[in-house]
Coordinates of C-alpha atoms and ligand atoms in Angstrom, one line a residue:
M245 CA 20.2 -9.7 118.4
T246 CA 21.9 -10.7 115.1
N247 CA 20.0 -8.9 112.0
P248 CA 18.4 -10.9 109.4
P249 CA 20.4 -12.5 106.3
V250 CA 19.8 -9.9 103.2
L251 CA 18.1 -11.8 100.4
L252 CA 17.9 -10.1 96.9
S253 CA 16.4 -11.3 93.5
G254 CA 16.1 -9.8 90.4
I255 CA 14.5 -10.3 87.0
A256 CA 15.0 -8.4 83.8
P257 CA 12.4 -6.9 81.8
S258 CA 12.6 -8.9 78.8
G259 CA 9.9 -10.6 77.3
R260 CA 6.9 -12.0 79.5
L261 CA 7.2 -13.0 82.5
T262 CA 6.8 -17.5 82.5
L263 CA 5.7 -19.7 85.0
G264 CA 9.8 -20.6 85.3
N265 CA 9.9 -17.7 86.5
Y266 CA 7.5 -17.8 89.2
L267 CA 8.0 -21.3 90.6
G268 CA 12.0 -21.3 89.5
A269 CA 12.2 -17.6 91.8
I270 CA 9.3 -15.4 92.3
R271 CA 7.3 -17.9 94.7
H272 CA 10.5 -18.2 96.8
W273 CA 11.1 -15.3 97.2
V274 CA 7.4 -14.5 99.1
G275 CA 7.7 -16.9 101.8
R276 CA 11.3 -15.5 102.6
Q277 CA 9.9 -12.1 103.8
D278 CA 8.8 -12.8 107.3
R279 CA 12.7 -14.1 107.7
D280 CA 14.9 -12.0 105.8
D281 CA 16.0 -8.4 104.6
C282 CA 14.7 -8.8 101.1
F283 CA 15.5 -6.9 98.4
F284 CA 13.6 -7.1 95.5
P285 CA 15.1 -4.8 92.4
L286 CA 13.3 -5.3 88.7
V287 CA 17.1 -5.2 86.8
D288 CA 15.7 -3.1 83.8
L289 CA 19.3 -2.3 83.2
L290 CA 20.0 -5.7 81.8
A291 CA 17.1 -5.8 80.0
V292 CA 19.2 -3.4 77.3
T293 CA 21.8 -5.8 76.5
V294 CA 19.2 -6.8 73.7
R295 CA 17.5 -4.0 71.3
H296 CA 14.0 -3.3 73.2
D297 CA 10.9 -1.0 72.1
P298 CA 11.7 2.1 73.9
Q299 CA 8.0 3.3 73.2
R300 CA 6.9 0.2 75.2
F301 CA 9.6 -0.3 77.6
A302 CA 8.2 1.9 80.8
D303 CA 4.9 -0.1 80.6
R304 CA 6.4 -3.6 80.6
C305 CA 8.5 -2.3 83.1
R306 CA 5.3 -1.4 85.2
D307 CA 3.4 -5.2 84.2
F308 CA 6.9 -6.9 86.0
V309 CA 6.8 -5.0 89.0
A310 CA 2.9 -5.6 89.0
L311 CA 3.4 -9.0 88.5
Y312 CA 5.7 -9.0 91.7
L313 CA 3.2 -7.4 93.9
A314 CA 0.6 -9.6 92.5
C315 CA 2.5 -13.0 93.0
G316 CA 2.5 -11.9 96.4
I317 CA 6.1 -9.5 97.0
D318 CA 4.9 -6.5 99.8
A319 CA 6.5 -3.6 99.2
Q320 CA 5.9 -2.8 102.7
R321 CA 8.0 -5.2 104.3
S322 CA 10.7 -6.5 101.3
V323 CA 12.4 -3.4 99.0
V324 CA 11.0 -3.2 95.6
F325 CA 12.7 -1.0 92.8
V326 CA 14.0 -0.6 90.1
Q327 CA 17.8 -0.9 89.3
S328 CA 17.9 2.3 87.2
H329 CA 16.5 4.4 89.8
V330 CA 19.6 3.5 92.1
P331 CA 23.1 4.7 90.4
A332 CA 25.2 3.0 92.5
H333 CA 24.5 -0.4 91.0
C334 CA 26.2 0.6 87.2
E335 CA 29.0 2.4 89.9
L336 CA 29.4 -0.7 92.2
A337 CA 29.7 -2.6 88.6
W338 CA 32.0 -0.4 86.7
I339 CA 34.7 -1.0 89.2
F340 CA 33.8 -4.9 89.4
E341 CA 34.8 -4.7 85.7
C342 CA 38.4 -3.7 86.3
H343 CA 38.8 -6.6 88.9
T344 CA 37.3 -9.2 86.5
P345 CA 39.3 -11.0 83.8
I346 CA 37.5 -10.9 80.5
D347 CA 38.4 -14.9 80.1
E348 CA 36.0 -15.4 83.1
L349 CA 33.1 -13.7 81.6
H350 CA 34.0 -15.6 78.1
R351 CA 33.2 -18.9 80.0
M352 CA 29.6 -17.9 80.7
T353 CA 27.3 -20.2 79.5
Q354 CA 24.7 -17.6 78.8
F355 CA 27.1 -15.4 77.1
K356 CA 27.8 -18.2 75.2
D357 CA 23.9 -18.7 74.3
K358 CA 22.2 -14.9 74.0
S359 CA 26.1 -14.3 71.7
R360 CA 24.4 -17.4 69.4
R361 CA 21.1 -16.0 69.8
H362 CA 21.3 -12.2 69.5
A363 CA 24.3 -13.3 66.5
K364 CA 24.0 -9.8 64.9
N365 CA 24.1 -7.6 68.0
V366 CA 26.8 -8.9 70.8
N367 CA 27.5 -6.0 72.4
A368 CA 30.1 -5.3 75.4
G369 CA 27.0 -5.1 77.5
L370 CA 26.4 -8.6 77.0
M371 CA 29.0 -10.4 77.9
S372 CA 29.6 -7.9 81.3
Y373 CA 26.1 -8.6 82.8
P374 CA 26.8 -10.9 84.7
V375 CA 29.4 -8.3 86.2
L376 CA 26.7 -5.5 86.8
M377 CA 24.1 -8.3 88.4
A378 CA 27.3 -9.2 91.1
A379 CA 27.0 -5.7 91.8
D380 CA 23.4 -6.1 92.1
I381 CA 24.0 -8.0 94.6
L382 CA 26.8 -7.5 96.8
L383 CA 25.8 -3.8 97.0
Y384 CA 23.2 -4.8 99.4
K385 CA 25.8 -7.2 100.9
A386 CA 23.1 -10.2 100.2
T387 CA 24.3 -13.2 100.7
R388 CA 21.1 -15.1 100.2
V389 CA 20.1 -15.2 96.7
P390 CA 17.2 -17.5 95.7
V391 CA 17.6 -18.2 91.5
G392 CA 16.9 -20.9 88.9
E393 CA 19.6 -23.5 88.2
D394 CA 20.6 -21.1 84.9
Q395 CA 22.1 -18.7 87.5
R396 CA 24.1 -20.9 89.3
Q397 CA 27.3 -19.8 87.3
H398 CA 26.8 -15.9 87.8
L399 CA 26.5 -16.7 91.3
E400 CA 29.8 -18.5 91.3
L401 CA 31.7 -15.8 89.2
T402 CA 29.8 -13.1 91.9
R403 CA 31.3 -14.7 95.0
D404 CA 35.0 -14.8 92.5
I405 CA 34.4 -11.1 92.3
A406 CA 33.8 -10.7 96.2
Q407 CA 36.6 -12.6 97.2
R408 CA 39.2 -11.2 94.7
F409 CA 38.1 -7.9 96.0
N410 CA 38.3 -8.4 99.6
T411 CA 41.6 -10.0 99.5
L412 CA 43.3 -7.7 97.1
Y413 CA 41.4 -4.1 99.6
G414 CA 40.0 -6.0 103.0
P415 CA 37.4 -7.8 104.2
V416 CA 34.2 -5.5 102.7
F417 CA 31.4 -8.0 101.0
P418 CA 30.0 -11.6 102.6
L419 CA 30.1 -14.1 99.9
P420 CA 26.1 -15.1 98.8
D421 CA 24.7 -17.9 98.4
A422 CA 23.2 -19.5 95.2
H423 CA 19.1 -20.6 97.6
I424 CA 18.3 -22.9 94.9
A425 CA 14.9 -24.9 95.1
A426 CA 14.6 -28.4 95.2
T427 CA 11.6 -28.2 93.0
G428 CA 10.9 -25.9 89.9
A429 CA 14.4 -24.8 89.6
R430 CA 14.4 -25.6 86.3
I431 CA 11.3 -25.6 84.1
M432 CA 11.7 -26.7 80.3
S433 CA 10.3 -25.3 77.2
L434 CA 6.3 -27.1 76.7
A435 CA 7.1 -27.6 72.9
D436 CA 11.3 -28.4 72.8
P437 CA 11.9 -29.8 76.5
S438 CA 15.5 -30.3 75.7
K439 CA 15.5 -26.4 76.6
K440 CA 14.6 -24.0 79.8
M441 CA 11.3 -22.1 79.8
S442 CA 12.4 -18.8 78.7
K443 CA 10.4 -15.3 79.0
S444 CA 12.7 -14.3 76.4
D445 CA 11.4 -16.8 73.9
S446 CA 9.4 -15.6 71.0
V447 CA 7.6 -19.0 69.7
D448 CA 4.5 -18.8 72.4
A449 CA 4.1 -22.7 72.4
N450 CA 7.1 -22.8 74.4
I451 CA 5.9 -21.0 77.3
V452 CA 2.9 -20.2 80.0
T453 CA 3.4 -16.5 80.8
L454 CA 2.0 -15.2 83.8
L455 CA -0.5 -13.2 81.4
D456 CA -1.7 -16.0 79.3
E457 CA -5.4 -15.8 79.7
P458 CA -6.7 -20.1 81.9
A459 CA -7.2 -21.1 78.0
R460 CA -4.9 -20.3 76.2
I461 CA -2.6 -21.6 78.8
A462 CA -4.7 -25.4 79.4
R463 CA -4.6 -25.2 75.3
K464 CA -0.6 -25.1 75.2
I465 CA 0.1 -27.9 78.0
K466 CA -2.7 -29.9 76.4
R467 CA -0.5 -29.8 73.4
S468 CA 3.2 -30.1 75.4
V469 CA 5.6 -32.5 73.5
T470 CA 6.3 -35.8 75.3
D471 CA 7.0 -39.1 73.7
S472 CA 5.4 -42.3 72.6
E473 CA 5.9 -44.9 75.6
S474 CA 2.7 -43.3 77.3
V475 CA 4.3 -44.3 80.8
I476 CA 4.7 -41.5 83.6
R477 CA 7.7 -41.5 85.4
A478 CA 10.4 -38.9 85.6
D479 CA 13.4 -39.7 83.3
P480 CA 16.0 -38.1 81.5
T481 CA 15.3 -40.8 78.6
K482 CA 11.4 -38.4 78.8
P483 CA 11.8 -34.5 79.4
G484 CA 8.1 -34.0 78.4
V485 CA 6.8 -36.1 80.7
T486 CA 9.3 -35.3 83.2
N487 CA 8.9 -31.3 82.6
L488 CA 5.3 -31.9 83.1
L489 CA 6.1 -34.0 86.6
N490 CA 8.0 -31.1 87.9
I491 CA 5.6 -28.8 87.6
L492 CA 3.2 -30.6 88.9
A493 CA 5.0 -31.2 91.9
A494 CA 6.3 -27.3 91.9
A495 CA 2.6 -26.3 91.4
T496 CA 1.1 -28.6 94.1
D497 CA 3.4 -29.5 96.2
V498 CA 3.3 -33.3 96.1
G499 CA 6.5 -35.6 95.6
I500 CA 7.0 -36.4 92.2
A501 CA 7.4 -39.8 93.5
S502 CA 3.8 -40.1 94.6
L503 CA 2.8 -38.3 91.5
E504 CA 4.4 -41.4 89.8
D505 CA 2.2 -43.8 92.2
R506 CA -1.1 -41.8 91.4
F507 CA -0.5 -41.3 88.1
R508 CA 0.4 -45.6 87.2
G509 CA -1.8 -47.2 84.7
L510 CA -3.2 -43.6 83.6
G511 CA -2.7 -41.9 80.2
Y512 CA -0.6 -38.4 79.3
G513 CA -4.4 -36.9 78.9
A514 CA -5.0 -37.5 82.5
L515 CA -1.6 -35.7 83.5
K516 CA -1.6 -33.0 80.8
T517 CA -5.5 -32.1 82.3
E518 CA -4.2 -32.1 85.7
V519 CA -1.1 -30.2 85.0
A520 CA -3.4 -27.5 82.9
D521 CA -5.7 -27.2 86.2
A522 CA -3.3 -26.8 88.7
V523 CA -1.5 -24.1 86.3
V524 CA -4.8 -22.6 86.1
A525 CA -5.2 -22.7 89.5
L526 CA -2.1 -21.0 90.0
I527 CA -2.1 -18.4 87.9
E528 CA -6.0 -17.4 88.1
P529 CA -5.6 -15.2 91.5
I530 CA -2.4 -13.6 90.5
Q531 CA -3.7 -12.1 86.8
E532 CA -6.7 -10.8 89.8
R533 CA -4.5 -9.1 91.3
F534 CA -2.3 -8.0 88.6
R535 CA -5.5 -6.4 86.7
D536 CA -6.2 -4.5 90.1
I537 CA -2.5 -3.5 90.7
R538 CA -1.8 -2.4 87.4
S539 CA -4.9 -0.5 87.1
D540 CA -3.5 2.5 89.5
P541 CA 0.0 3.7 87.3
A542 CA 0.5 6.2 90.0
S543 CA 0.3 4.6 92.8
L544 CA 2.8 2.0 91.4
D545 CA 5.2 4.8 90.6
R546 CA 5.3 6.4 94.1
L547 CA 5.5 2.8 95.5
L548 CA 8.7 2.4 93.3
A549 CA 9.8 6.1 94.5
D550 CA 9.4 4.8 98.2
G551 CA 12.0 1.5 97.5
R552 CA 14.5 4.1 95.6
A553 CA 14.8 6.3 98.8
R554 CA 15.3 3.0 100.5
A555 CA 17.7 1.3 98.5
S556 CA 19.5 4.3 97.8
E557 CA 20.4 4.6 101.5
R558 CA 21.4 1.4 101.6
A559 CA 23.6 1.1 98.7
A560 CA 25.5 4.7 99.9
R561 CA 26.6 2.8 103.0
T562 CA 28.0 0.4 100.5
M563 CA 29.4 2.7 98.0
S564 CA 31.2 5.1 101.2
E565 CA 33.3 2.2 101.7
V566 CA 34.0 0.7 98.9
F567 CA 35.5 4.3 97.9
E568 CA 37.3 4.2 101.3
T569 CA 38.3 1.6 100.5
L570 CA 40.0 2.4 96.7
G571 CA 41.5 5.2 98.4
L572 CA 39.3 7.8 96.6
I573 CA 38.8 10.9 98.1
P574 CA 35.4 10.7 100.2
R575 CA 32.3 12.7 98.6
L576 CA 31.5 15.5 101.2
G577 CA 27.9 16.9 102.0
Ligands
AQP235 N1 12.9 -22.1 83.3 C1 13.0 -21.9 84.4 N2 13.0 -22.9 85.6 C2 13.1 -22.0 87.2 N3 13.7 -20.9 87.3 C3 13.4 -19.9 86.2 N4 14.1 -19.1 86.0 C4 14.5 -18.2 84.5 N5 13.9 -19.3 83.6 C5 13.8 -20.2 84.5 C6 14.9 -17.7 86.9 O1 14.1 -16.5 86.7 C7 14.7 -15.7 87.3 C8 14.9 -14.7 86.5 O2 15.6 -15.3 85.2 P1 16.0 -14.5 84.0 O3 15.9 -12.9 83.9 O4 17.3 -14.9 83.3 O5 14.8 -15.3 82.8 P2 14.7 -15.8 81.4 O6 13.4 -16.2 81.6 O7 15.8 -17.2 81.7 O8 14.9 -14.9 80.9 P3 15.9 -15.2 79.2 O9 14.8 -15.6 78.4 O10 17.0 -15.4 79.4 O11 16.0 -13.6 78.8 P4 16.2 -12.5 79.5 O12 17.7 -12.8 80.1 O13 16.8 -12.0 77.9 O14 16.1 -11.5 80.4 C9 15.9 -16.2 87.6 O15 16.0 -16.4 89.2 C10 16.2 -17.6 86.8 O16 16.6 -18.5 87.2

């Protein structure tokens, strides 16, 4: 019997988890757990590329992990762990940094975007974090990486890094593929649908967070920006309406074309009400489970210790192979 493919996907604990993170990423992780060998790190070291609050950081990380679980990630079947608990991520990232031309990193769209957003803190980590991301993936020899559309470029970089390493030293790493869902891959901001919904967005009206109260979620959706045409159809010239249709399609698993049929002749109010109801129906049970899981932080920490042990074991195997391939003196004992 062949081994199931290794799947890895993670999220940085910055800001607040959004509907975009759920529909574009986490929801797709849940369905793969029976089929793939799944690793779901909380990529906490990525979050320190921007200024963070050390007093509240550990609790925020626990919130994120609790949300993973509340969304349906099962820590028995999958390996749920914290990136910083497995130092091999940084060791491999260093080796990859030595094999990644700086120009390639400068070209990354997210680097350009983040350099603009954090103009006073354009640090080396902001530029090199896609290399750490490549290490996160390749350390476990993951071949499936379910992500939203925004991560496609980073996956290409990961493949380039793996390919370069293999060509120089021998075939160590399989090439991973980005698995981008047909629906929900790019959920846009509610108040500014020209940009993606982003968990570190400081404008609350732009995002639906997984921990927003249901009434607040409904209010934000009902106030979302549309247009003056009053016709419900998916169309690049109608980003607000298209976004609402995408959200509804992803939340209810109904195709865009049938939604357009169903809403023919109806106004934006009807669409917004239905989107709000569907999103609340999706998020409310997650919130209930979250409260339950979060009420027992000791269990959460034990679960992460178990995840660390399982992840470390797999990581150590890859690192031995990498060190040997690079000609380093083997670590004995
Ligand atoms: N709007 C989105 N629609 C669909 N998928 C999305 N993802 C992110 N935003 C959307 C997917 O969620 C996973 C985590 O990505 P991320 O950590 O880059 O999340 P973010 O919300 O995009 O984060 P920010 O605001 O850019 O904050 P930083 O970078 O500071 O953490 C990925 O699979 C992503 O594709």
